[in-house]
Short mmCIF file of C-alpha atoms and ligand atoms in Angstrom, two decimals:
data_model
loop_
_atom_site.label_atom_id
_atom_site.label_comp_id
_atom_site.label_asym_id
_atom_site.label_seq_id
_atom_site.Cartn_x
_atom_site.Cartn_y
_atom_site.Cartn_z
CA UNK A 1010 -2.97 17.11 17.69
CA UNK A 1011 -1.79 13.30 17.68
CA UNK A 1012 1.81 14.21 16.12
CA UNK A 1013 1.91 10.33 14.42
CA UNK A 1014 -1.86 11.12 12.96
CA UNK A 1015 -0.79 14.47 11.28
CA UNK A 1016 2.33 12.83 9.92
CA UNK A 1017 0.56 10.32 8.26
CA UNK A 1018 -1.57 13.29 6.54
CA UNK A 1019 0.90 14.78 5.18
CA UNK A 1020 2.92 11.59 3.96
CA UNK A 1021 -0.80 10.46 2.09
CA UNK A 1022 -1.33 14.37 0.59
CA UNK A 1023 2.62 13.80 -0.12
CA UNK A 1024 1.87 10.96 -1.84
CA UNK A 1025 -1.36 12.15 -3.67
CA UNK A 1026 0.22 15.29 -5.07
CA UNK A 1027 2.55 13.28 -6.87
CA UNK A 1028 5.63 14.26 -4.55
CA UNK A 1029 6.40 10.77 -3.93
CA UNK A 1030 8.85 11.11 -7.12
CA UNK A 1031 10.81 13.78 -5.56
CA UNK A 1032 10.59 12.98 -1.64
CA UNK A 1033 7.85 9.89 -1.71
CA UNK A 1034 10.18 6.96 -0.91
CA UNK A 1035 11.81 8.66 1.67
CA UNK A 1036 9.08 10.04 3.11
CA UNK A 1037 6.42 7.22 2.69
CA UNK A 1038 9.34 5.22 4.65
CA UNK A 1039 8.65 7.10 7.55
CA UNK A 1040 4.93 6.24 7.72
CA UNK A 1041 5.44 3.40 9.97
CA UNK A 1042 7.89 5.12 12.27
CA UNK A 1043 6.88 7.52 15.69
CA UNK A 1044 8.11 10.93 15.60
CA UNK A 1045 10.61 11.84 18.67
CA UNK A 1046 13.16 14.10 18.64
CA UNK A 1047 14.27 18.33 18.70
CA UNK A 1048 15.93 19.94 15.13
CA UNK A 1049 17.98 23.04 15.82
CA UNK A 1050 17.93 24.92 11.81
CA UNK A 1051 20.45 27.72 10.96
CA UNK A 1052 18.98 30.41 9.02
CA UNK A 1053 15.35 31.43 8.40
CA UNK A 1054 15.51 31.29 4.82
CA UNK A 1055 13.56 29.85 1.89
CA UNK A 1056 16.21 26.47 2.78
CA UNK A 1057 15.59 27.02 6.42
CA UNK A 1058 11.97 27.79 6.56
CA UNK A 1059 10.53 24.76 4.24
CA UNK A 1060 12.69 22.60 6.47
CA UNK A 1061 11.29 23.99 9.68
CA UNK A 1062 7.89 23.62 7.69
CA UNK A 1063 7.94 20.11 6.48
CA UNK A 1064 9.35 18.72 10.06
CA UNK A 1065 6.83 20.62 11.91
CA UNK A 1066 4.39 18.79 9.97
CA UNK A 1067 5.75 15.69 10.82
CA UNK A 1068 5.50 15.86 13.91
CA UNK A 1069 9.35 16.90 15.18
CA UNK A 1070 10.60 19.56 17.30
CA UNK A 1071 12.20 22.49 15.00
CA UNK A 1072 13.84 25.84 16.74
CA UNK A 1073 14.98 27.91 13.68
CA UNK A 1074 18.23 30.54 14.66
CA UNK A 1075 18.45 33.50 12.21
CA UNK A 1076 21.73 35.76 12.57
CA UNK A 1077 19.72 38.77 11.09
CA UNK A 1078 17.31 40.54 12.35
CA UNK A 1079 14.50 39.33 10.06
CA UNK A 1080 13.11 35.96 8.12
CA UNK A 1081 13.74 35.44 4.53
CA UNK A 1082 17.19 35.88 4.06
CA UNK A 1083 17.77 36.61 0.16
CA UNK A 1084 14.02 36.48 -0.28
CA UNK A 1085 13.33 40.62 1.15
CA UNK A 1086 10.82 42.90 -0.13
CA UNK A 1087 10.87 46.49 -0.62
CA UNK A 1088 7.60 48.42 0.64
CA UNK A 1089 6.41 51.81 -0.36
CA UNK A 1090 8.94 52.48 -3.26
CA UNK A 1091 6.49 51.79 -5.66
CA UNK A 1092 2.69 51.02 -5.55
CA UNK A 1093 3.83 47.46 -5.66
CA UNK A 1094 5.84 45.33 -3.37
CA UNK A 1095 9.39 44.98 -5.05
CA UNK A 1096 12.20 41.46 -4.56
CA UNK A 1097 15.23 42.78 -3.11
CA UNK A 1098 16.59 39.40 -3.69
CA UNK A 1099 15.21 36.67 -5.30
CA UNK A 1100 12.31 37.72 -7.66
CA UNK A 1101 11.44 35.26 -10.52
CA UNK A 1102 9.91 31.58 -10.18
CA UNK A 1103 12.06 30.14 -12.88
CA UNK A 1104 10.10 26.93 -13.47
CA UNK A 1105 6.00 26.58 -13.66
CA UNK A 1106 4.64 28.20 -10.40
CA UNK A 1107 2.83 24.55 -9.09
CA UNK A 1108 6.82 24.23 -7.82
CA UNK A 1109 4.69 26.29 -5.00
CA UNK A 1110 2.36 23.43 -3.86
CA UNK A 1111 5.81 21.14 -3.73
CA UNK A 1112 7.39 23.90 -1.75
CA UNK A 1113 4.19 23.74 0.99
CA UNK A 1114 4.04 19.72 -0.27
CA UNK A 1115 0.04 20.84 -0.92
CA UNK A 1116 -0.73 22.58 2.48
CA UNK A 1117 -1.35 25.91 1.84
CA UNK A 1118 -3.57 27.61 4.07
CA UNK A 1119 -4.87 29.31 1.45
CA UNK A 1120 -5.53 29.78 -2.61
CA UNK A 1121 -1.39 30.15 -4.01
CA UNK A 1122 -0.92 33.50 -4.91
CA UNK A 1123 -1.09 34.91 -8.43
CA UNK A 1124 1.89 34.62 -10.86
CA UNK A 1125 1.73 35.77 -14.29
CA UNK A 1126 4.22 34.42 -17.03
CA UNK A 1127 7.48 36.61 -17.79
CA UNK A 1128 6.91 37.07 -21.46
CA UNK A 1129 8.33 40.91 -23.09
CA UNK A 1130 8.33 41.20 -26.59
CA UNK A 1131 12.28 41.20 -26.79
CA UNK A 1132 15.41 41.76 -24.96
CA UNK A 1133 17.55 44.37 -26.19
CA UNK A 1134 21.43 45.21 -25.60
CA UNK A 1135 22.53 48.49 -26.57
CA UNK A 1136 26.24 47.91 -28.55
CA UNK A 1137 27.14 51.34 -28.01
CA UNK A 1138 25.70 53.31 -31.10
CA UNK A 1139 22.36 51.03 -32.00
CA UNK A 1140 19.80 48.75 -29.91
CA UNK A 1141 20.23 44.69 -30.94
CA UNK A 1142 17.26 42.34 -29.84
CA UNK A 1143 17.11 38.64 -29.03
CA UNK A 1144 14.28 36.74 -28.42
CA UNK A 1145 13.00 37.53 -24.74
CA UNK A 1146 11.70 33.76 -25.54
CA UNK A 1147 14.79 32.30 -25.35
CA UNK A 1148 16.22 34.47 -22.53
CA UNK A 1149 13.43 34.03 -20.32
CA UNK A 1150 11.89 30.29 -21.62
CA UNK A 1151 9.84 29.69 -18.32
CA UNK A 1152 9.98 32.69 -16.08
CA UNK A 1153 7.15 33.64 -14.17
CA UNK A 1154 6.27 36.29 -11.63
CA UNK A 1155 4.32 36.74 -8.58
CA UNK A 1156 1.73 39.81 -8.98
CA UNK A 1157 1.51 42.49 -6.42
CA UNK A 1158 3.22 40.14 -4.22
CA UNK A 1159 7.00 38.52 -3.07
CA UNK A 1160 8.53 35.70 -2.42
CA UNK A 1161 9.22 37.32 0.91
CA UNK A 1162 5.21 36.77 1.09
CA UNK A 1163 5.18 33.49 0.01
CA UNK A 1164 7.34 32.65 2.66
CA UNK A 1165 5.96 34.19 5.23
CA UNK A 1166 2.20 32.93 4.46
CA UNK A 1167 2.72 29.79 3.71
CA UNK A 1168 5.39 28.33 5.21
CA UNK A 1169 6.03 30.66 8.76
CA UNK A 1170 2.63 30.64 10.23
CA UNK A 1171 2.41 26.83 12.01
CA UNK A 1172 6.54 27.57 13.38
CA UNK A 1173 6.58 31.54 13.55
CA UNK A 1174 7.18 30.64 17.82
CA UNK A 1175 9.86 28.48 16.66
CA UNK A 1176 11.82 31.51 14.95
CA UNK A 1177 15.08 33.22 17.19
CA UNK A 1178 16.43 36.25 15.44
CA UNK A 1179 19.25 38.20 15.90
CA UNK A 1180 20.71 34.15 17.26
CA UNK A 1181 23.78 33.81 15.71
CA UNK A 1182 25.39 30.68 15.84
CA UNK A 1183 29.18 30.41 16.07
CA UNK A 1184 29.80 26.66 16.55
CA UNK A 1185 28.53 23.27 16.27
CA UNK A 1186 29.80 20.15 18.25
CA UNK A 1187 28.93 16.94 16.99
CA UNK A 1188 29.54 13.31 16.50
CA UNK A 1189 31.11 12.86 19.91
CA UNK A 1190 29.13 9.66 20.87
CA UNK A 1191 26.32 7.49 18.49
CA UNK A 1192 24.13 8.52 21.97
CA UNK A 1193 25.25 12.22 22.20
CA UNK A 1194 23.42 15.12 21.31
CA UNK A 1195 24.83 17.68 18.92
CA UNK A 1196 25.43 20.94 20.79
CA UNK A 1197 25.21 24.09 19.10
CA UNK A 1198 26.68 27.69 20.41
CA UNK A 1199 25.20 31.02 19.34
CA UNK A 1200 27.59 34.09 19.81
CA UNK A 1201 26.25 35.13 22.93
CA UNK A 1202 27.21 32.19 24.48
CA UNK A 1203 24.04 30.00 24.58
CA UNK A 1204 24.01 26.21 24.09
CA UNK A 1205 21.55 24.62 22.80
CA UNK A 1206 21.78 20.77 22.76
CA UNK A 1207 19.41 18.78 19.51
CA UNK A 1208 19.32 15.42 18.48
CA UNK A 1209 20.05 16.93 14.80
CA UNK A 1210 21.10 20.50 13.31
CA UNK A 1211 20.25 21.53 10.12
CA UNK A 1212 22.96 24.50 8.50
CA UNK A 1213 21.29 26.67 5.85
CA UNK A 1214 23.82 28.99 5.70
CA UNK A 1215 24.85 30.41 2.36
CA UNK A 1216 28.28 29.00 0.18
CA UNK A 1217 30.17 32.41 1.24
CA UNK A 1218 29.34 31.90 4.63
CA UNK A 1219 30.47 28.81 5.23
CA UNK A 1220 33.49 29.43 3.18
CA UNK A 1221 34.03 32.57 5.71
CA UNK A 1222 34.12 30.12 8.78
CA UNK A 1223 31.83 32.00 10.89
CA UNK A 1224 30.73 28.54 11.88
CA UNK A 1225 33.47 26.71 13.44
CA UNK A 1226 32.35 22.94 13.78
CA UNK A 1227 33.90 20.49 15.90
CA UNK A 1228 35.58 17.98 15.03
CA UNK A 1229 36.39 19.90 11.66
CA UNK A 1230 34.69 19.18 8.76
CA UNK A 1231 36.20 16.34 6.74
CA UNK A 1232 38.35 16.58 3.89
CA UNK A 1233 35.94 15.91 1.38
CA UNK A 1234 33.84 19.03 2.22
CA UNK A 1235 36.52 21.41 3.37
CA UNK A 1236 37.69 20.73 -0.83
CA UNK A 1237 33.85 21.06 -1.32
CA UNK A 1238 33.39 24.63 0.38
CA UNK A 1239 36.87 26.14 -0.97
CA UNK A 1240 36.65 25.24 -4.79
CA UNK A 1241 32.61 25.76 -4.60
CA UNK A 1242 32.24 29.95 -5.96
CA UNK A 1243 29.43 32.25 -4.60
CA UNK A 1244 30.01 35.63 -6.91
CA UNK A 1245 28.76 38.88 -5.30
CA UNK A 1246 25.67 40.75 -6.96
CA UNK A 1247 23.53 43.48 -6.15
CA UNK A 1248 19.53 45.02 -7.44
CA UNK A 1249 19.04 48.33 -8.00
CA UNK A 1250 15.72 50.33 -8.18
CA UNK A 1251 15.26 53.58 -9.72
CA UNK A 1252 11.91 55.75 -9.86
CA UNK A 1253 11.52 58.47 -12.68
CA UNK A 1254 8.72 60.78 -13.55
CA UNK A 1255 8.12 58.65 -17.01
CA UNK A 1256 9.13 55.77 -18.33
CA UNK A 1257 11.90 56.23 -21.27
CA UNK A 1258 12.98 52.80 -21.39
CA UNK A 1259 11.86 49.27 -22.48
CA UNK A 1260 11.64 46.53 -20.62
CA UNK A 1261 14.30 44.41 -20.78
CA UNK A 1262 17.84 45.36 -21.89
CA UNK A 1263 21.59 45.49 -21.29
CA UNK A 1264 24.09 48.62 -21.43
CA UNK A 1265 27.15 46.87 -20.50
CA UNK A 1266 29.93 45.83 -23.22
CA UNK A 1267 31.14 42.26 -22.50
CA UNK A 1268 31.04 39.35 -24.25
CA UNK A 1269 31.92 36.73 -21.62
CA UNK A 1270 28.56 35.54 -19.97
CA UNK A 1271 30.47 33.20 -18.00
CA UNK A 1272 31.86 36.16 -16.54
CA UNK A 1273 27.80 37.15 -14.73
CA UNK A 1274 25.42 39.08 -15.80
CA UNK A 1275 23.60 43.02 -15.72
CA UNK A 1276 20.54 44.02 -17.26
CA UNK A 1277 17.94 46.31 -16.76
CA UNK A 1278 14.27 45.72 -16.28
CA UNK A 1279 11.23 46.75 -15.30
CA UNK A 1280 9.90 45.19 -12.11
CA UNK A 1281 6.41 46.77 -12.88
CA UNK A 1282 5.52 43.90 -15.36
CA UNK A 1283 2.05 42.09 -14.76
CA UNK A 1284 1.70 44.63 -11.35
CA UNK A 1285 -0.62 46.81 -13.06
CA UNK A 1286 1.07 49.69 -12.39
CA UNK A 1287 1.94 53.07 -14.59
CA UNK A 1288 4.83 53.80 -12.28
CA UNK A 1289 8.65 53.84 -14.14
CA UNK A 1290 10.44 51.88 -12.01
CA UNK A 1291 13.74 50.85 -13.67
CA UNK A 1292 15.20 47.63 -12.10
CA UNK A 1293 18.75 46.53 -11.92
CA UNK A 1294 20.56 43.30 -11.61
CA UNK A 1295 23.95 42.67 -11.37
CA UNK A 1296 25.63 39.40 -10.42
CA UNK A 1297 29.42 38.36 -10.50
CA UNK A 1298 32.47 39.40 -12.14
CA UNK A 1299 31.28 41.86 -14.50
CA UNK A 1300 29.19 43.54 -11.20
CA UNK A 1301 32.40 43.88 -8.86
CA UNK A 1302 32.87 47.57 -10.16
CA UNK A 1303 29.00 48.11 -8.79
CA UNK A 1304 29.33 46.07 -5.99
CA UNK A 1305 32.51 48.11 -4.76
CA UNK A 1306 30.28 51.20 -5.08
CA UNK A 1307 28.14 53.40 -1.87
CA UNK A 1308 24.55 53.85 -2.78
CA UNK A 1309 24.92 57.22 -4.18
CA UNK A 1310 28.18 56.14 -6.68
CA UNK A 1311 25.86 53.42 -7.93
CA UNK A 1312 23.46 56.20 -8.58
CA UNK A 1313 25.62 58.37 -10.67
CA UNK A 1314 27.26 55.68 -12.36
CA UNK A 1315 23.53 54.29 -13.33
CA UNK A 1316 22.16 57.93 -14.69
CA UNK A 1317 25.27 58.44 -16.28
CA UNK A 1318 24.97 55.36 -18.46
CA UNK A 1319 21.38 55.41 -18.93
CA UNK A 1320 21.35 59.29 -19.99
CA UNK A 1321 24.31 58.28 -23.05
CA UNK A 1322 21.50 56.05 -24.06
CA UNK A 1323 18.30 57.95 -23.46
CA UNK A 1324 19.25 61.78 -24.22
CA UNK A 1325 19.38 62.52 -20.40
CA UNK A 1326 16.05 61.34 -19.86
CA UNK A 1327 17.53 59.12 -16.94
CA UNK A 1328 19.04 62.50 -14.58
CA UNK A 1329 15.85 64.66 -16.02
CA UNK A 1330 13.31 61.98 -14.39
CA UNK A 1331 15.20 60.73 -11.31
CA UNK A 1332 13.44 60.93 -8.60
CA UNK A 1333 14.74 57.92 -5.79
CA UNK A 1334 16.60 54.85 -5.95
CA UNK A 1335 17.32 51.94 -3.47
CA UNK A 1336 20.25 49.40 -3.77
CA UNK A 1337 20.68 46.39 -2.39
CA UNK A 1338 24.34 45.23 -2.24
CA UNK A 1339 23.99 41.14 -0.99
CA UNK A 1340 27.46 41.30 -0.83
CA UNK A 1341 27.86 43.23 2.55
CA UNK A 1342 25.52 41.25 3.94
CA UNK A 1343 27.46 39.41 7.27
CA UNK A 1344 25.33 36.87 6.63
CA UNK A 1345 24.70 35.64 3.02
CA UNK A 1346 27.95 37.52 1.69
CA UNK A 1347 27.44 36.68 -2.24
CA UNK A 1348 24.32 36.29 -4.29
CA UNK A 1349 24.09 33.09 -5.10
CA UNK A 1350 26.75 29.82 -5.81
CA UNK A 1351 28.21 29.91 -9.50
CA UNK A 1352 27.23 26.82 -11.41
CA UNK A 1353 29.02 24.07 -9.31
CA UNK A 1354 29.83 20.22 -10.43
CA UNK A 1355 28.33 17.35 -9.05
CA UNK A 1356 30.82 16.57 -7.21
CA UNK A 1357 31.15 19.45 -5.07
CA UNK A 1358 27.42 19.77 -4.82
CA UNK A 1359 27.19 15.80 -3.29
CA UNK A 1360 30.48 16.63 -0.83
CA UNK A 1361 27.96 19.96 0.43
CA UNK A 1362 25.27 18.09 0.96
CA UNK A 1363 26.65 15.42 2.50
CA UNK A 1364 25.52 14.54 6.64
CA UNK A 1365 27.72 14.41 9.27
CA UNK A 1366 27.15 11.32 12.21
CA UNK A 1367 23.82 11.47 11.32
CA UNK A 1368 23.75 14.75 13.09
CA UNK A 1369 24.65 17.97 10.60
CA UNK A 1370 22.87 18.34 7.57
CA UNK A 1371 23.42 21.09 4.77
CA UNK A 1372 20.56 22.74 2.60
CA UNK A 1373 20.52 25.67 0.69
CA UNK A 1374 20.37 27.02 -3.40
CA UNK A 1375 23.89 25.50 -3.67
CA UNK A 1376 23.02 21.97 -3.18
CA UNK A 1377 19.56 21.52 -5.33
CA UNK A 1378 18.15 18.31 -5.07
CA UNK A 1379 17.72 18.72 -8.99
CA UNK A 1380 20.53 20.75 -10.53
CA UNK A 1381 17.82 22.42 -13.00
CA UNK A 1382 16.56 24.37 -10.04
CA UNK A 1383 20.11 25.35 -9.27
CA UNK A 1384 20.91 28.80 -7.37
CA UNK A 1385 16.93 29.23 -7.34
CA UNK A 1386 14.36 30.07 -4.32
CA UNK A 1387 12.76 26.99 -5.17
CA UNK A 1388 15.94 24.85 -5.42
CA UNK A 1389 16.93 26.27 -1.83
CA UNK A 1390 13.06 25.33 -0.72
CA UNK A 1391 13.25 22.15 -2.02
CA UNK A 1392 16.30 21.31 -0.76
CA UNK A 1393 15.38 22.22 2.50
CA UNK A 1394 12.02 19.64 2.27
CA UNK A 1395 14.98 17.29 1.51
CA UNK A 1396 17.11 17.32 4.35
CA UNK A 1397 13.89 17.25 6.85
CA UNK A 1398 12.13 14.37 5.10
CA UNK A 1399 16.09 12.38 5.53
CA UNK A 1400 16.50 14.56 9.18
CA UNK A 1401 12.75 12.61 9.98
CA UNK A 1402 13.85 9.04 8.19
CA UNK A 1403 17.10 8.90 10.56
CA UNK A 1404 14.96 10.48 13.63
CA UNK A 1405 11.99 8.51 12.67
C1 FAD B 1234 20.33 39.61 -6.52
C2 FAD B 1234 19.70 38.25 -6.46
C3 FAD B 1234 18.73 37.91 -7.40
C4 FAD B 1234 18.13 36.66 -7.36
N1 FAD B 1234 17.15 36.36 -8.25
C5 FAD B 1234 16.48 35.19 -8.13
C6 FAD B 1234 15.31 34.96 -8.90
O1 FAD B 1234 14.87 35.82 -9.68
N2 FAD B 1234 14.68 33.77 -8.74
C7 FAD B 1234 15.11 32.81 -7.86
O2 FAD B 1234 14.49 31.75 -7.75
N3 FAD B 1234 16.21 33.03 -7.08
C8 FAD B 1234 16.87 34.19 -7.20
N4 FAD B 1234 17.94 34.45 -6.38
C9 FAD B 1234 18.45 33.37 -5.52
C10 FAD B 1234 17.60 33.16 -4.25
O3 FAD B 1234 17.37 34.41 -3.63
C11 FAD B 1234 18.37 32.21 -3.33
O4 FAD B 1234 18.67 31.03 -4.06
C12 FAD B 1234 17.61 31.79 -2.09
O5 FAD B 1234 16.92 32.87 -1.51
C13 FAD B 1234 18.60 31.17 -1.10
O6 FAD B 1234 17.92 30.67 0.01
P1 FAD B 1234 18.73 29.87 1.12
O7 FAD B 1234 17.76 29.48 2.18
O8 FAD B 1234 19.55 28.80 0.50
O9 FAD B 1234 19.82 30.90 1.71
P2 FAD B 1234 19.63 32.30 2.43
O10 FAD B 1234 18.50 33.03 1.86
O11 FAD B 1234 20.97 32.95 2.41
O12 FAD B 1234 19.24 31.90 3.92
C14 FAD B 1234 20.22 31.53 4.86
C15 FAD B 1234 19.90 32.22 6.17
O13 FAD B 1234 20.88 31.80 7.13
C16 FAD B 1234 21.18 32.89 7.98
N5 FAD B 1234 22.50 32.64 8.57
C17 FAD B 1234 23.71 32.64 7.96
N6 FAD B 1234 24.69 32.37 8.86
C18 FAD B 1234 24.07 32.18 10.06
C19 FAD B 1234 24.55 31.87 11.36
N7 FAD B 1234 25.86 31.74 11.64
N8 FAD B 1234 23.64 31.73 12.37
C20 FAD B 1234 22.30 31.88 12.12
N9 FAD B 1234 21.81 32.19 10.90
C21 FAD B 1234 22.69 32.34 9.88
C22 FAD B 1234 21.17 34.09 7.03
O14 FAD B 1234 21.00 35.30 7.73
C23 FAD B 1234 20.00 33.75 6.11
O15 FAD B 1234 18.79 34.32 6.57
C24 FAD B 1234 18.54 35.71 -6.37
C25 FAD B 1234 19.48 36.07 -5.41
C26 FAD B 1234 20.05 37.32 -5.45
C27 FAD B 1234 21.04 37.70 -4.38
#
């Protein structure tokens, strides 16, 4: 297909969906312009994959390199623990779900998938002798959830089809060279030793990686984002799934005495809500400071330490009932290394996201186009739709 004619579709539908507030001017810009040139993306995740998405569908060149051995990065799903698919990573849509049809900018193959609103009667923390509830309102204002599916699935049925032969795993890439010439290509190495030469690269990589200089980039990054990526934070956290013979607990609450929430977060929940599912499956999340005990833990500590809390609670109901768990520790990931940036100001977030020579661009949760969808799937999607449509406007 003409690659100018399908541009110009998806600039109108941009346009018609109301997108031209987010991306519009900068897209609609492009309109007049041909489409030439290749985009090499690092990572294959929600940041990495909307990119590869909304370029494809303007008409440029995308090869996507993913370190791991699979797509999705923090967005994984856990099969055949339960009798519904389960987020290892990122689970909730934490805004109103049509953030989906901004994500595919309005062409999805198909219907969007179900999502049901987060709403439990109350959220309870246990103070050590007696339950307390707050208002699972306030705590969850405008959560929703996909139903018997992921956001692993979302990403891989809306956005992977039209690039899937556009996806390297297990490619690694240990340095980019850029800048050297207004006429030069940017050259990027994997770790085996490959070059691959683009007129553009796109980095995706998570805050903790970049931080762990696994990329080396050449010339050096300037000053204002080497500041940027050392004062930016990317706590650790981990999820936790346990299956019991009955359910004994509610479905949202806290165990854990603290009383600094600037200090992260763990709660317990149940992932089973809206999946239409009797199964008692006990979910837990556990994100920075407060987690690093967990997150120092092997799978089976985290299991003792977890029945051993919940059976003080629940009479032993937790060790009587166990019958599997899973963990998933984001931390030792070699690749994502943290679960997601801490709140970080504006001006570290504009340093991130700012392109090199026209040639390296940054996407990713940490630098949301709109800081409300901070840390989120969709903030790393969006932000990814971003840095193509101003990738395409330089390219153009
Ligand atoms: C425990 C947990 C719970 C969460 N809960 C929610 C939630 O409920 N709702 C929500 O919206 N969000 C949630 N999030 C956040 C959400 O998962 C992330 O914001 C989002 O997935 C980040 O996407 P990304 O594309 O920016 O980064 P990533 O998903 O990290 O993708 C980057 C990709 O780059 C690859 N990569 C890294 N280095 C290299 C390299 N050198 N070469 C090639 N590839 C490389 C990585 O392997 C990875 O696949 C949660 C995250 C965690 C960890």
């Amino acid at each position: 297909m003409d690659s100018r004619h399908t541009r110009q579709q998806f600039l109108r539908q941009c346009s018609a969906l109301g997108l031209g507030a987010v991306f519009g001017r900068e897209a609609l810009a492009l309109d007049s312009q041909s489409s030439k040139g290749k985009v090499v993306i690092i990572g294959a995740g929600a940041a990495g994959l909307t990119a590869g998405f909304w370029l494809n569908r303007m008409g440029i060149e995308v090869q996507i390199l993913e370190a791991s051995d699979r797509i999705g990065g923090r967005l994984r799903k856990l099969e055949g623990f339960a009798d519904y698919p389960i987020d290892l990573g990122g689970e909730w849509i934490h805004t109103h779900p049509r953030i989906l049809e901004k994500i595919t900018s309005g062409h999805q193959s198909r219907a969007l998938p179900d999502t049901i609103k987060y709403e439990i009667d109350a959220y309870r923390q246990w103070t050590g002798h007696k339950w307390k509830s707050y208002s699972a309102k306030r705590i969850f204002p405008t959560d929703y959830k996909f139903v018997r599916s992921t956001w692993a699935d979302f990403l891989a049925t809306y956005l992977v089809p039209p690039i899937s032969d556009s996806i390297s795993l297990n490619t690694a890439v240990a340095k980019i060279a850029y800048g050297n010439s207004s006429e030069s290509k940017v050259v990027i190495k994997t770790v085996s030793g490959a070059e691959i030469e683009a007129d553009a690269v796109l980095v995706t990589a998570s805050l903790a990686v970049l931080k762990s200089g696994i990329i080396q980039f050449d010339p050096v990054l300037p000053a204002d984002k080497q500041n940027a990526i050392r004062k930016g934070t990317m706590p650790g956290g981990l999820k936790a799934f346990f299956k019991f013979s009955e359910k004994f607990f509610p479905l949202g609450f806290g165990l854990a005495k603290y009383d600094d929430r600037e200090a992260g977060d763990i709660y317990y929940y149940d992932p089973g809500f809206g999946q239409d599912s009797d199964q008692a499956i006990l979910g837990l999340f556990a994100y920075g400071k407060v987690a690093e005990p967990l997150l120092q833990m092997s799978s089976d500590q985290v299991k003792r330490h977890v029945l051993g809390e919940l059976d003080g609670v629940f009479s032993g109901a937790a060790s009587r009932g166990y019958q599997a768990h899973v963990v998933q520790n984001w931390q030792r990931e070699p690749f994502v290394r943290g679960a997601y940036s801490d709140r970080l100001t504006r001006s570290i977030i504009k340093a991130l996201a700012r392109p090199l020579a026209e040639q390296v661009y940054f996407a990713g949760e940490a630098i949301p186009k709109d800081r409300a969808n901070w840390g989120y799937a969709h903030g790393a999607a969006l932000s990814g739709a971003d840095a193509a449509t101003q990738i395409a406007r330089v390219l153009g």
